[in-house]
Short mmCIF file of C-alpha atoms and ligand atoms in Angstrom, two decimals:
data_model
loop_
_atom_site.label_atom_id
_atom_site.label_comp_id
_atom_site.label_asym_id
_atom_site.label_seq_id
_atom_site.Cartn_x
_atom_site.Cartn_y
_atom_site.Cartn_z
CA MET G 1 19.40 31.46 5.66
CA SER G 2 22.88 30.36 5.87
CA GLY G 3 25.45 29.54 9.03
CA ILE G 4 24.73 27.08 11.43
CA VAL G 5 21.02 26.71 12.07
CA ASP G 6 19.49 24.86 14.93
CA GLY G 7 16.33 25.17 16.89
CA PRO G 8 12.88 23.44 17.29
CA GLU G 9 12.21 22.87 13.60
CA VAL G 10 15.53 21.18 12.94
CA SER G 11 15.37 19.11 16.08
CA ALA G 12 11.75 18.32 15.02
CA LEU G 13 12.82 17.36 11.26
CA LEU G 14 15.78 15.44 12.48
CA GLY G 15 13.82 13.80 15.21
CA GLU G 16 11.34 12.40 12.60
CA LEU G 17 14.24 10.63 10.77
CA THR G 18 14.48 8.42 13.53
CA THR G 19 10.86 7.19 13.33
CA MET G 20 9.38 4.69 11.30
CA VAL G 21 7.32 7.25 9.15
CA GLY G 22 10.47 9.80 8.70
CA ARG G 23 12.67 6.62 7.45
CA ALA G 24 10.02 5.33 5.09
CA ASP G 25 10.04 8.66 3.22
CA PRO G 26 13.07 10.79 4.67
CA TYR G 27 13.13 13.17 1.44
CA PRO G 28 10.50 15.67 2.19
CA ARG G 29 12.61 16.33 5.69
CA TYR G 30 15.91 16.38 3.83
CA ALA G 31 14.24 19.00 1.46
CA ARG G 32 13.10 21.07 4.31
CA LEU G 33 16.38 20.87 5.87
CA ARG G 34 18.19 21.78 2.64
CA GLU G 35 15.93 24.77 2.73
CA ILE G 36 16.61 25.75 6.36
CA SER G 37 20.40 25.93 5.95
CA PRO G 38 23.07 24.04 4.05
CA VAL G 39 24.52 23.06 7.67
CA VAL G 40 22.32 22.57 10.74
CA ARG G 41 23.16 21.16 14.15
CA ALA G 42 21.35 18.28 15.75
CA ASP G 43 20.37 18.12 19.38
CA ASP G 44 23.43 15.89 20.28
CA GLY G 45 25.76 18.68 18.62
CA ALA G 46 26.82 17.16 15.41
CA LEU G 47 26.46 19.22 12.27
CA VAL G 48 24.43 17.77 9.66
CA VAL G 49 24.67 18.80 5.86
CA THR G 50 22.19 17.75 2.83
CA ARG G 51 23.64 19.47 -0.08
CA TYR G 52 25.07 17.17 -2.87
CA ALA G 53 28.18 19.47 -2.94
CA ASP G 54 28.84 19.54 0.76
CA CYS G 55 28.22 15.60 1.28
CA SER G 56 30.65 15.02 -1.32
CA THR G 57 33.21 17.01 0.44
CA VAL G 58 32.43 15.29 3.59
CA ALA G 59 33.05 11.88 1.86
CA ARG G 60 36.00 13.05 0.13
CA ASP G 61 38.15 15.51 2.04
CA GLY G 62 40.71 14.07 3.88
CA ARG G 63 40.49 16.04 7.06
CA PHE G 64 37.11 14.51 7.75
CA VAL G 65 38.17 11.27 9.62
CA HIS G 66 36.59 8.26 11.53
CA MET G 67 36.69 8.83 15.53
CA PRO G 68 39.37 6.78 17.14
CA PRO G 69 37.55 3.85 18.53
CA ASP G 70 38.70 5.20 22.03
CA VAL G 71 35.86 7.92 21.71
CA LEU G 72 33.58 5.09 22.20
CA ALA G 73 34.81 5.48 25.85
CA VAL G 74 33.25 8.88 25.96
CA LEU G 75 30.01 7.67 24.60
CA GLY G 76 29.31 5.16 27.22
CA PHE G 77 31.65 2.41 26.44
CA PRO G 78 35.02 2.34 28.13
CA ASP G 79 34.91 -1.66 27.76
CA TRP G 80 34.45 -1.11 23.82
CA ALA G 81 37.19 -3.54 23.09
CA ASP G 82 35.57 -6.25 25.32
CA ARG G 83 32.06 -5.70 23.31
CA PRO G 84 32.39 -8.11 20.13
CA SER G 85 29.73 -5.68 18.02
CA LEU G 86 32.06 -2.36 18.64
CA ARG G 87 35.64 -4.31 18.57
CA MET G 88 34.58 -5.76 15.19
CA MET G 89 33.01 -2.81 13.47
CA PHE G 90 35.43 -0.01 14.81
CA THR G 91 38.58 -1.99 13.99
CA SER G 92 37.29 -2.93 10.57
CA MET G 93 38.74 -0.76 7.34
CA LEU G 94 35.29 0.97 7.31
CA ILE G 95 35.95 3.08 10.37
CA ARG G 96 40.01 2.97 10.40
CA ASN G 97 41.99 6.06 9.22
CA PRO G 98 45.35 6.02 7.14
CA PRO G 99 47.74 4.46 7.38
CA ASP G 100 46.00 1.25 8.71
CA HIS G 101 43.08 1.82 6.34
CA THR G 102 45.37 2.06 3.28
CA ARG G 103 47.13 -1.19 4.28
CA LEU G 104 44.00 -3.15 5.04
CA ARG G 105 42.20 -2.02 1.76
CA ARG G 106 45.22 -2.65 -0.44
CA LEU G 107 45.02 -6.48 0.75
CA VAL G 108 41.50 -7.08 -0.56
CA SER G 109 41.14 -4.46 -3.30
CA GLY G 110 42.50 -6.49 -6.06
CA ALA G 111 39.45 -8.75 -5.72
CA PHE G 112 37.05 -6.14 -6.30
CA THR G 113 38.39 -4.16 -9.33
CA ALA G 114 35.87 -3.66 -11.97
CA ARG G 115 37.88 -5.93 -14.23
CA ARG G 116 37.82 -8.87 -11.85
CA VAL G 117 33.99 -8.42 -11.11
CA ALA G 118 32.91 -8.30 -14.54
CA GLU G 119 34.65 -12.00 -15.14
CA LEU G 120 31.76 -12.79 -12.67
CA ARG G 121 28.94 -11.94 -15.01
CA PRO G 122 28.22 -15.22 -16.26
CA ALA G 123 28.27 -16.91 -12.92
CA ILE G 124 25.92 -14.20 -11.64
CA GLY G 125 23.58 -14.45 -14.50
CA ARG G 126 22.98 -18.37 -13.90
CA LEU G 127 22.75 -17.89 -10.18
CA VAL G 128 19.83 -15.27 -11.24
CA ASP G 129 18.41 -17.61 -13.41
CA GLU G 130 18.36 -20.44 -11.01
CA LEU G 131 16.81 -18.06 -8.15
CA LEU G 132 14.05 -16.89 -10.92
CA ASP G 133 13.30 -20.27 -12.09
CA GLY G 134 12.05 -21.60 -8.61
CA LEU G 135 9.56 -18.76 -8.45
CA ASP G 136 5.74 -18.61 -9.21
CA GLY G 137 2.73 -16.97 -7.56
CA GLU G 138 3.16 -14.74 -4.58
CA VAL G 139 6.60 -14.72 -3.16
CA ASP G 140 8.60 -12.25 -0.90
CA LEU G 141 11.11 -10.74 -3.13
CA VAL G 142 13.74 -10.29 -0.34
CA ALA G 143 13.59 -13.96 0.70
CA ALA G 144 13.39 -15.22 -2.95
CA LEU G 145 16.04 -12.50 -4.64
CA ALA G 146 17.17 -9.65 -3.09
CA PHE G 147 18.97 -11.61 -0.16
CA PRO G 148 20.05 -14.87 -1.83
CA LEU G 149 21.70 -13.46 -4.83
CA PRO G 150 24.32 -11.12 -2.99
CA VAL G 151 24.69 -13.58 -0.18
CA ASN G 152 25.60 -16.12 -2.32
CA VAL G 153 27.95 -14.28 -4.54
CA ILE G 154 29.85 -12.70 -1.86
CA GLY G 155 29.74 -16.13 0.11
CA GLU G 156 31.44 -17.88 -2.83
CA LEU G 157 34.03 -15.15 -3.34
CA LEU G 158 35.02 -15.27 0.39
CA GLY G 159 34.82 -19.33 0.93
CA VAL G 160 31.59 -19.33 3.12
CA PRO G 161 29.95 -22.73 2.82
CA ALA G 162 26.61 -22.54 1.16
CA PRO G 163 24.50 -24.23 3.71
CA ASP G 164 25.86 -21.75 6.21
CA ARG G 165 24.65 -18.37 4.59
CA ALA G 166 21.33 -17.81 5.13
CA GLN G 167 21.83 -17.73 9.26
CA PHE G 168 23.49 -14.15 8.57
CA GLN G 169 20.86 -12.18 7.36
CA PRO G 170 19.52 -11.42 11.17
CA LEU G 171 22.67 -11.42 12.44
CA VAL G 172 24.18 -8.83 10.37
CA ARG G 173 21.11 -6.97 10.50
CA ASP G 174 21.56 -6.79 14.37
CA TRP G 175 25.08 -6.00 14.29
CA THR G 176 25.20 -3.11 11.76
CA ARG G 177 22.46 -1.28 13.62
CA ILE G 178 25.45 0.04 15.78
CA LEU G 179 26.53 2.19 12.70
CA GLU G 180 22.97 4.26 13.42
CA VAL G 181 22.08 3.62 17.37
CA LEU G 182 24.64 3.38 20.07
CA THR G 183 22.38 2.81 23.05
CA PRO G 184 23.21 0.14 25.48
CA GLU G 185 20.34 -1.89 24.60
CA ALA G 186 21.12 -1.77 20.84
CA VAL G 187 24.77 -2.56 21.50
CA ASP G 188 23.76 -5.47 23.69
CA GLN G 189 21.63 -6.78 20.69
CA ALA G 190 24.41 -6.15 18.54
CA ASP G 191 27.13 -8.04 20.43
CA ALA G 192 24.89 -11.07 20.77
CA ALA G 193 24.69 -11.20 17.08
CA ALA G 194 28.47 -10.18 16.69
CA ALA G 195 29.64 -12.93 18.95
CA VAL G 196 27.90 -15.38 16.66
CA ILE G 197 29.17 -14.04 13.63
CA ARG G 198 32.70 -14.28 15.52
CA THR G 199 32.89 -17.47 16.47
CA TYR G 200 31.71 -18.80 13.11
CA LEU G 201 34.36 -17.02 11.18
CA GLU G 202 37.02 -18.15 13.97
CA ASP G 203 35.97 -21.81 13.12
CA LEU G 204 35.96 -21.30 9.40
CA ILE G 205 39.52 -19.47 9.48
CA ALA G 206 40.65 -22.67 11.51
CA THR G 207 39.17 -25.06 8.84
CA ARG G 208 40.61 -23.07 5.90
CA ARG G 209 44.29 -22.81 7.69
CA ARG G 210 44.12 -26.48 7.52
CA ARG G 211 42.87 -26.76 4.08
CA PRO G 212 42.95 -23.74 2.05
CA GLY G 213 40.84 -23.36 -1.01
CA ALA G 214 40.95 -20.87 -4.14
CA ASP G 215 38.78 -18.26 -2.08
CA LEU G 216 39.39 -15.08 -0.62
CA LEU G 217 39.44 -16.11 3.02
CA SER G 218 42.20 -18.55 2.24
CA ALA G 219 43.96 -15.74 0.47
CA LEU G 220 43.83 -13.82 3.34
CA ILE G 221 45.00 -16.32 5.86
CA ALA G 222 48.31 -16.84 3.63
CA VAL G 223 48.94 -12.83 3.96
CA GLU G 224 48.34 -13.24 7.58
CA GLU G 225 50.78 -16.27 7.94
CA ALA G 226 53.18 -14.48 5.75
CA GLY G 227 53.78 -11.94 8.46
CA ASP G 228 53.52 -8.32 9.02
CA GLN G 229 50.61 -7.30 6.76
CA LEU G 230 47.80 -8.44 8.71
CA SER G 231 47.03 -9.34 12.60
CA GLY G 232 44.97 -12.51 13.40
CA GLU G 233 42.17 -9.79 14.69
CA GLU G 234 42.35 -7.87 11.28
CA LEU G 235 41.57 -11.10 9.29
CA LEU G 236 38.63 -11.74 11.40
CA THR G 237 37.23 -8.00 11.13
CA THR G 238 38.13 -7.99 7.26
CA ALA G 239 36.30 -11.36 6.77
CA ALA G 240 33.49 -10.09 8.86
CA LEU G 241 33.31 -6.72 7.24
CA LEU G 242 33.36 -7.93 3.35
CA PHE G 243 30.67 -10.84 4.03
CA ALA G 244 28.34 -8.48 5.80
CA ALA G 245 28.83 -5.23 3.35
CA GLY G 246 28.83 -7.91 0.44
CA PHE G 247 25.13 -8.86 1.26
CA GLU G 248 23.53 -6.43 3.31
CA THR G 249 23.17 -3.32 1.29
CA THR G 250 22.84 -5.26 -1.90
CA THR G 251 19.95 -6.69 -0.57
CA ASN G 252 18.52 -3.50 0.10
CA LEU G 253 19.49 -2.10 -3.26
CA LEU G 254 17.75 -4.89 -4.98
CA ALA G 255 14.54 -4.47 -2.61
CA ASN G 256 14.42 -0.60 -2.94
CA SER G 257 14.71 -0.94 -7.00
CA VAL G 258 12.02 -3.09 -7.29
CA VAL G 259 9.55 -0.77 -5.21
CA ALA G 260 10.62 2.25 -7.05
CA LEU G 261 10.26 0.71 -10.49
CA LEU G 262 6.90 -0.42 -9.42
CA GLU G 263 5.70 2.93 -8.29
CA HIS G 264 6.96 4.08 -11.55
CA PRO G 265 5.25 1.62 -14.20
CA GLY G 266 6.59 3.99 -17.51
CA GLU G 267 9.99 3.47 -16.47
CA LEU G 268 9.55 -0.33 -15.51
CA ALA G 269 7.93 -0.69 -18.89
CA ARG G 270 11.09 0.73 -20.36
CA LEU G 271 13.63 -1.50 -18.69
CA ARG G 272 11.77 -4.51 -19.62
CA ALA G 273 11.60 -3.52 -23.17
CA GLU G 274 15.22 -2.31 -23.15
CA PRO G 275 17.58 -4.35 -21.20
CA GLU G 276 20.59 -2.16 -22.34
CA LEU G 277 19.05 0.51 -20.16
CA ALA G 278 20.55 -1.59 -17.11
CA GLN G 279 23.49 0.35 -16.71
CA PRO G 280 22.16 3.66 -16.22
CA ALA G 281 19.03 2.44 -14.56
CA VAL G 282 21.03 1.08 -11.71
CA GLU G 283 22.68 4.46 -11.28
CA GLU G 284 19.29 6.07 -11.35
CA LEU G 285 17.83 3.58 -8.77
CA LEU G 286 20.86 3.94 -6.66
CA ARG G 287 20.19 7.70 -6.63
CA PHE G 288 16.70 7.61 -6.35
CA ASP G 289 16.65 5.49 -3.02
CA SER G 290 20.16 4.80 -1.89
CA PRO G 291 20.76 1.95 0.51
CA VAL G 292 23.02 3.83 2.55
CA GLN G 293 21.96 7.09 3.57
CA LEU G 294 24.24 8.90 5.76
CA LEU G 295 27.82 8.86 6.73
CA ALA G 296 29.42 10.16 9.70
CA ARG G 297 32.86 11.73 10.45
CA VAL G 298 34.79 13.96 12.54
CA ALA G 299 36.84 16.78 11.22
CA ALA G 300 40.65 16.26 12.30
CA ASP G 301 41.56 20.03 11.21
CA PRO G 302 39.13 22.98 10.54
CA VAL G 303 37.26 22.74 7.16
CA GLU G 304 34.91 24.99 5.34
CA VAL G 305 31.81 23.51 4.23
CA GLY G 306 28.52 24.83 3.02
CA GLY G 307 29.83 28.42 4.18
CA VAL G 308 30.81 27.66 7.29
CA VAL G 309 34.14 26.22 9.23
CA VAL G 310 33.84 22.80 10.81
CA GLY G 311 36.20 23.12 13.81
CA GLU G 312 38.68 20.66 14.74
CA GLY G 313 36.77 17.73 16.69
CA GLU G 314 33.40 18.74 15.41
CA ARG G 315 31.56 15.59 14.50
CA ILE G 316 29.61 15.83 10.89
CA VAL G 317 26.92 13.57 9.30
CA ALA G 318 26.35 13.71 5.43
CA TYR G 319 22.65 12.83 4.39
CA LEU G 320 23.91 11.08 1.04
CA GLY G 321 19.93 10.26 0.56
CA ALA G 322 19.46 14.03 0.64
CA ALA G 323 22.53 15.09 -1.54
CA ASN G 324 21.06 12.43 -4.23
CA ARG G 325 17.97 14.64 -4.27
CA ASP G 326 19.39 18.09 -4.24
CA PRO G 327 17.80 19.98 -6.93
CA ASP G 328 20.94 22.24 -7.66
CA ARG G 329 22.70 18.90 -8.85
CA PHE G 330 19.60 16.72 -10.03
CA PRO G 331 16.89 18.73 -12.26
CA GLU G 332 13.55 17.25 -10.84
CA PRO G 333 15.15 15.12 -8.30
CA ASP G 334 11.91 13.44 -7.14
CA ARG G 335 11.77 11.89 -10.50
CA LEU G 336 12.68 8.48 -11.38
CA TRP G 337 14.12 8.94 -14.86
CA LEU G 338 16.49 5.99 -15.91
CA GLU G 339 18.07 7.59 -18.55
CA ARG G 340 18.99 10.91 -16.27
CA PRO G 341 22.10 12.37 -17.76
CA ASP G 342 25.12 13.27 -16.00
CA ASN G 343 23.94 10.99 -13.07
CA ALA G 344 26.45 10.42 -10.41
CA PRO G 345 24.96 9.53 -7.01
CA VAL G 346 26.98 9.82 -3.76
CA SER G 347 25.53 6.31 -2.54
CA PHE G 348 28.83 4.65 -2.31
CA GLY G 349 30.49 7.21 -0.55
CA GLY G 350 33.80 9.05 -2.06
CA GLY G 351 37.40 9.30 -1.28
CA ILE G 352 39.37 6.63 0.26
CA HIS G 353 36.45 4.78 1.94
CA TYR G 354 34.63 4.73 -1.38
CA CYS G 355 32.70 1.81 -1.57
CA LEU G 356 35.15 -1.28 -2.55
CA GLY G 357 32.11 -3.19 -3.53
CA ALA G 358 30.57 -0.80 -6.13
CA PRO G 359 31.56 -2.67 -9.11
CA LEU G 360 29.93 -5.91 -7.66
CA ALA G 361 26.80 -4.25 -6.39
CA ARG G 362 26.19 -2.51 -9.76
CA LEU G 363 26.87 -5.79 -11.70
CA GLU G 364 24.47 -7.93 -9.38
CA ALA G 365 21.78 -5.08 -10.04
CA GLN G 366 22.37 -4.82 -13.56
CA VAL G 367 21.65 -8.49 -14.18
CA ALA G 368 18.96 -9.24 -11.71
CA LEU G 369 16.57 -6.28 -12.40
CA PRO G 370 16.25 -6.77 -16.22
CA ALA G 371 16.02 -10.41 -15.88
CA LEU G 372 13.13 -10.20 -13.09
CA VAL G 373 11.18 -7.49 -14.75
CA ARG G 374 11.36 -9.65 -18.14
CA ARG G 375 10.67 -12.82 -16.73
CA PHE G 376 7.66 -11.74 -15.04
CA PRO G 377 5.46 -9.05 -17.23
CA ALA G 378 2.59 -9.13 -14.69
CA LEU G 379 5.17 -8.39 -11.51
CA ALA G 380 3.04 -6.29 -8.83
CA LEU G 381 2.95 -5.55 -5.25
CA ALA G 382 0.94 -8.26 -3.12
CA GLY G 383 1.25 -6.21 0.20
CA ALA G 384 2.80 -3.68 2.13
CA PRO G 385 6.56 -3.81 1.81
CA GLN G 386 7.80 -4.03 5.43
CA ARG G 387 10.54 -1.53 6.12
CA ARG G 388 13.80 -2.00 8.21
CA ASP G 389 13.89 0.25 11.20
CA SER G 390 17.18 1.94 10.19
CA LEU G 391 18.08 4.82 8.00
CA SER G 392 21.87 4.45 7.89
CA ILE G 393 21.13 1.23 6.05
CA LYS G 394 17.65 1.95 4.37
CA GLY G 395 15.77 -0.92 3.03
CA LEU G 396 12.92 -3.50 3.41
CA THR G 397 13.09 -6.91 5.54
CA ARG G 398 9.86 -8.18 3.05
CA LEU G 399 8.69 -7.43 -0.09
CA PRO G 400 5.44 -9.25 -1.05
CA VAL G 401 4.97 -9.52 -4.71
CA SER G 402 2.66 -11.50 -7.28
CA LEU G 403 4.37 -12.71 -10.44
CA ARG G 404 1.60 -13.81 -12.65
C1 LIG C 501 24.11 -1.05 -3.09
C2 LIG C 501 25.18 -1.73 -2.63
C3 LIG C 501 26.06 -1.09 -1.63
C4 LIG C 501 26.17 0.30 -1.18
C5 LIG C 501 25.05 1.44 -1.51
C6 LIG C 501 27.62 0.61 -0.60
C7 LIG C 501 27.68 1.87 0.03
C8 LIG C 501 28.95 2.24 0.74
C9 LIG C 501 29.35 3.49 1.11
C10 LIG C 501 28.38 4.62 1.47
C11 LIG C 501 30.83 2.93 1.81
C12 LIG C 501 31.38 4.11 2.36
C13 LIG C 501 31.09 4.18 3.85
C14 LIG C 501 31.83 5.45 4.57
O1 LIG C 501 32.60 6.07 3.38
O2 LIG C 501 31.62 5.66 5.72
C15 LIG C 501 30.92 1.76 1.62
C16 LIG C 501 32.38 1.35 1.96
C17 LIG C 501 32.31 -0.50 1.83
N1 LIG C 501 31.60 -1.10 1.26
FE1 LIG C 501 29.86 -0.68 0.20
N2 LIG C 501 28.10 -0.54 -0.69
C18 LIG C 501 27.49 -1.76 -1.32
C19 LIG C 501 27.72 -3.07 -1.56
C20 LIG C 501 29.00 -3.60 -1.24
C21 LIG C 501 29.24 -4.69 -1.60
C22 LIG C 501 28.83 -5.89 -2.54
C23 LIG C 501 30.53 -4.81 -0.94
C24 LIG C 501 31.40 -6.25 -1.31
C25 LIG C 501 32.51 -6.30 -0.80
C26 LIG C 501 30.87 -3.54 -0.05
C27 LIG C 501 31.92 -3.51 0.61
C28 LIG C 501 32.41 -2.24 1.18
C29 LIG C 501 33.45 -2.13 1.88
C30 LIG C 501 34.63 -3.41 2.37
C31 LIG C 501 33.70 -0.85 2.34
C32 LIG C 501 34.68 -0.23 3.14
C33 LIG C 501 35.72 0.48 2.35
C34 LIG C 501 36.70 1.44 2.98
O3 LIG C 501 36.42 1.93 4.14
O4 LIG C 501 37.78 1.64 2.42
N3 LIG C 501 29.96 -2.82 -0.61
N4 LIG C 501 30.03 0.98 0.94
#
């Protein structure tokens, strides 16, 4: 069947994706949605696409843009500019359109190029070794590795002092929930977290203003002070976005990857024996269980996608996690195959918003995963992993493993 399909089965499948069970294993639901039609309509009116080609189009085609923040008024938040969570998210580069997006991204892109990031390899290697050195017996791998590695790497780059970093794990989790759930309760909870993040960063910016360091935050403060490239508010939202994006998703890449490897002992053994597989392995792990499962956009002009015309002003959601399992793009999509040829998952999005931190996230995983599995040959699950209740960011809050 083709065309835009809605109805009870589509509603039920999309509804399941909002439950813990559906979020734990969304892949059969995605497959069924893809079979029903390339483009379906959700109960709230948004279109949903699940094929690789269509999700790529949504990410890359410049006619798909982000909602301007004043649409938040229509969605029940006329006071969005006074709500810390909404303001800090919806005025950040992640959700801005050109030309502001172009200006903001250019200010920081130099710090995240593949070449600059490659220089961090030795420091990341040392940090991984230090974290693994301290481990024995049974541990929660989220607390022991998946969170501390990326938070310390981005904290170091940005200039967030080491003792202050850990508190941001729950705060960022609560804040970023509004990417998925815009109910008054979710926004209230996100506001409380965002207000703490905001106050912390305001203080840190004041400190660095007085005593600049060699960090990215000090560099951004200098840009703000130089004139018309960056406002004080944008300095704050850029710092908040970089810090949050720098650990939140990478934590989940590491945790999801360990679970996937433990569920595929043959592939785990290959990675252990051949650490040079790290690069293709990380691409396949990104594909297999992507930490970011969806993108949302609105059509600024009519665009053809999946055989239908998406009208101006229509909202569309691209399920990246579904695209990554599209059998038309990836043969045997449900199989974890570390050496999968021609592997190009859409886990980092595409187009002008293509993940700024992709080289950094890849490097951290390429260093950490082989090191972990080689150091602990008996690595095994020691209890049920605890999932976070989210699909836009798919990951774990706890991953109990035994090491010996
Ligand atoms: C496995 C880890 C990561 C995944 C899966 C991921 C995924 C993504 C995706 C899908 C987008 C595009 C969102 C959209 O188009 O709406 C994005 C954007 C972004 N990511 Fe990542 N990310 C990861 C790690 C990082 C890291 C380590 C940083 C550190 C700086 C980072 C910073 C950003 C920023 C700043 C944007 C916004 C870029 C823009 O709007 O131009 N990400 N990320």
